[in-house]
Amino acid sequence: MEKVESRESPRRRRQHRNEGASILGVKKDIILAVLVAVITTFFLSSQWHALPPYHEHHHAKNRLNAADLEYGLEQCALNQQRPIVDPNLATSRLASRASSSKRTILHNATLINGDGAVTHEAVIEIQDGIFTSVATSLSSLAPAVAGDEVLDLRGRVVTPGLVDMHSHAGVRETPQLWATEDVTEISAPVTPWARAIDAFKPHDGAIPVIASGGVTTSLVLTGAKNLISGEGLLVKMKRADSVKGMLLSDVGGGKGKPQRYLKMAMGENQKRQFQDVAGGPSTRLGESYWFRKAYDTASRLKHEQDRWCEAASTTHGQATLAVPYPRSLEWQTLVDVLRGDLRVNVHGYETEDILAMLDHADEFGFNITALHHALHADLVADQLKARGIAVVGFSDSWGDKKELYNVSSYLPARVARAGIPFVLTRDHPAEHGQWLIYEAQIAHHFGLGADDAVKSIIGHPARLLGLDNRLGFVRPGYDADLVVWDRHLLQVGATPLQVYIDGQSVARASESLWKTSEDFVREAPPSRSDEVPKSTCKAGQPDIVVRGLKTSFIGEDGMRSEQPETGNVTVVVREGRIVCVGGSNCENSAKQAMEDNIPSIDLQDGYMLPGLTVVTRQHGLTEMRQEPSTTDGASAGEDYANPLSSRFGIKFDGIHVGRAYRSGVTRIVTPPLTTGFFHGISTLFRSGAKNVLDDGAIAEPNAALHFTIGHDAKSPQTPSITSQISKLHDLLTVNKYLHPIYESAAKGEIAVVVHTHNKDVIAHMVALKQETGAHIVIIGGSEAHLVASELAAASVPVIVAPFWGCEPLFWDARNCLPGPPLTDRLGPQVLLDAGVKVGISNWEETNNHIRNSIWEASWVAGPGNRSLALDLVSKNIEDILQLPRSRDFVVYEGDPFNFGARVALIFEEGKVRSCYPEVDELGV
């Protein structure tokens, strides 16, 4: 092969020369940078080793002044201290108290302490704001003198004051207004410097109402719209003119630092809040970065402080300090977390959030006291138990977004059985803080033991707050926070008769309520049984024999009977029809059925009721409200010529509808969704249907015509309440020919349902009925009691939602009745007393409380008034909306009007549809 000489072109040679020069220049730059770095390092190193950190030569002119040195030394000393729980606090308080002040003595009490322990015939002495004696004999106390108050409780139940470990009372005042919304500082994803105490409003009207529910202490936390929202505060729920008058005095017990509480949060809230904010987290990836960045900054500051303190630990070092103790208003709270000075409370639901937070805690070396909400904590229970982390959550708040969707009804029981302290909260005002006890009642129904249910609202939160040396128990030397109950606190409708905070009565029921309560139940109800007894009951059967019924509200015609059949009742169903309801008179029918091998079911303490009928805001149209793809979508509510009907959008496969059905709610009325004033035409549908093709799936396609009047209904076409009422007036008068549905409404042939709370809007609706003759129905009705006589005179019925008629979240409901012990009656009870036709239903956006309707009806009706309770969620709803009577029936094992019962059988459309359904499972 011929050898070819290689030659470079002049251009290529010039290029190589330039590249060489460039490389040389880079090498020179690198060498220079290295030399500078070496010299700098040598200089700093020599300075560091020559003198301790933060020092200069003692002859320097800028030596640290005496005030800065003193401040720094104080901080260094504090850094060595931790908050403690002084076990001798109660003893020292007893020793130091005055003994000449007035005493309050309660005797013949059934004391249920914060750990669930029961003491019968207890005698409790209160003096100087603390319990001074707890005994079982009145003679063990010094005789009462003039001025002492002595109360014979006649066996009534008393407990320590309830403790809510997650509240926003005072920083999210109700009624909620823009001006008073101070729960979360959202100017940045991380605001550890924020303090709830700086925005706390002692005149929040919710505070005395919450106290009237037996809640005497609340941990008021900052919010959950950002990641680290700041420091909470602990308050007694008593009236005061400043926050200082509500703070627990001497929280540290005189030793160590006071207890402090940090709020952090992760999950969906923060993604939504910052998704459109430059630099803010829009994913969980970003959330974790912001947490780590914050704690990394705090860790560096802590290290700087420790180095300063090390230098200041000698006289020589102090003389040479040149810079003050490192401080940061922005990051000091997190430094204190790293030192162990704050109890960390973390909002989060999903397991990925929980596990990520555990990683952050491990990386930076801080402890977590409690995971709040954490509705999937049962899936990582082993890790939480190993770390000693508690769970603070709900018993029945689930479903409106992915992170709290499909939560187990048995979550509190599962967590407690895993050996993890489970604390219940209301997250006021997300759920009204007055009814913290309701959370414990529901949790107990779903398997949380009675003792654990009590612990969840008294003993556990006291310990997790670091204050179980003064709160959570009726013991000598403890804060005299006490609740006297009208019945056992886990019974439906349990209400305080009197509430004491620091020995002072803050709420007391009228004498008539004290008198009425004398015969109320003093024992806890059972929990719902998980065991399924043997039976031949199967879905799809047209024939069934039911034995062991204590009460049947269904007659032989298959309809609700005016007088229930009681005793040892047997029901025989043949070919889809009831042929016999009774005792001995059913023997022949039952005997024949057995000879024909008809399936049977045998009960203990059985009840047979018609299927319940409830009006809701979005059941069948929404699964997760905050995930638009899971909803039907909402109209603007402005197309009056073409009213929408929800019959075309109802879906039967969601967990909200399914859980309602398996709890005995067989028929649901839901209007179309709207963002404005006009909903459209609601539909009555079977909650147990598989789809719209099932028999009777749509029981009534045109149930009612629905409107909302109020702030939520303001839209471009109806921007004011005036325009909303005017538009409804026109649709029932001059514009009634716009569509046949309005003509029917004007004639009273279809109900016109108006969702509103304000008493003046309700009065306008009474006037509209008087003018037009339309069959107008109020739903909501928080202030309806103020015009009860007018409603009764005009035959305007009210479907109350929420069931107790008082959740003054917004301005239009601010005059609702809180009920006992502050007022003798709840709003719906006042309406019933006045002769108003009343039903109760659910209008919650969170979608989840409908399955509790029978308990809530029982609460309103009062102990023993089962017929009225049943009417409130069945017959009255049918009458109010002019709906066809239900021919469904539901058989319960246990008393469905109290906690502990379960559905044993559901019969619809001529067939058994379900036998012993598990409430969380899809149909059996």
Short mmCIF file of C-alpha atoms in Angstrom, two decimals, residues 185-191 193 225-228 274 290:
data_model
loop_
_atom_site.label_atom_id
_atom_site.label_comp_id
_atom_site.label_asym_id
_atom_site.label_seq_id
_atom_site.Cartn_x
_atom_site.Cartn_y
_atom_site.Cartn_z
CA GLU A 185 -49.43 32.25 56.97
CA ILE A 186 -49.15 31.26 53.31
CA SER A 187 -46.57 33.82 52.21
CA ALA A 188 -44.04 30.97 52.08
CA PRO A 189 -44.06 27.17 52.14
CA VAL A 190 -42.17 27.19 55.45
CA THR A 191 -43.04 29.63 58.24
CA TRP A 193 -41.65 31.63 62.98
CA LYS A 225 -51.87 24.96 53.89
CA ASN A 226 -48.11 25.12 54.07
CA LEU A 227 -45.43 22.71 55.24
CA ILE A 228 -44.26 24.12 58.55
CA PHE A 274 -48.33 26.25 46.03
CA TRP A 290 -38.52 22.16 51.48
#
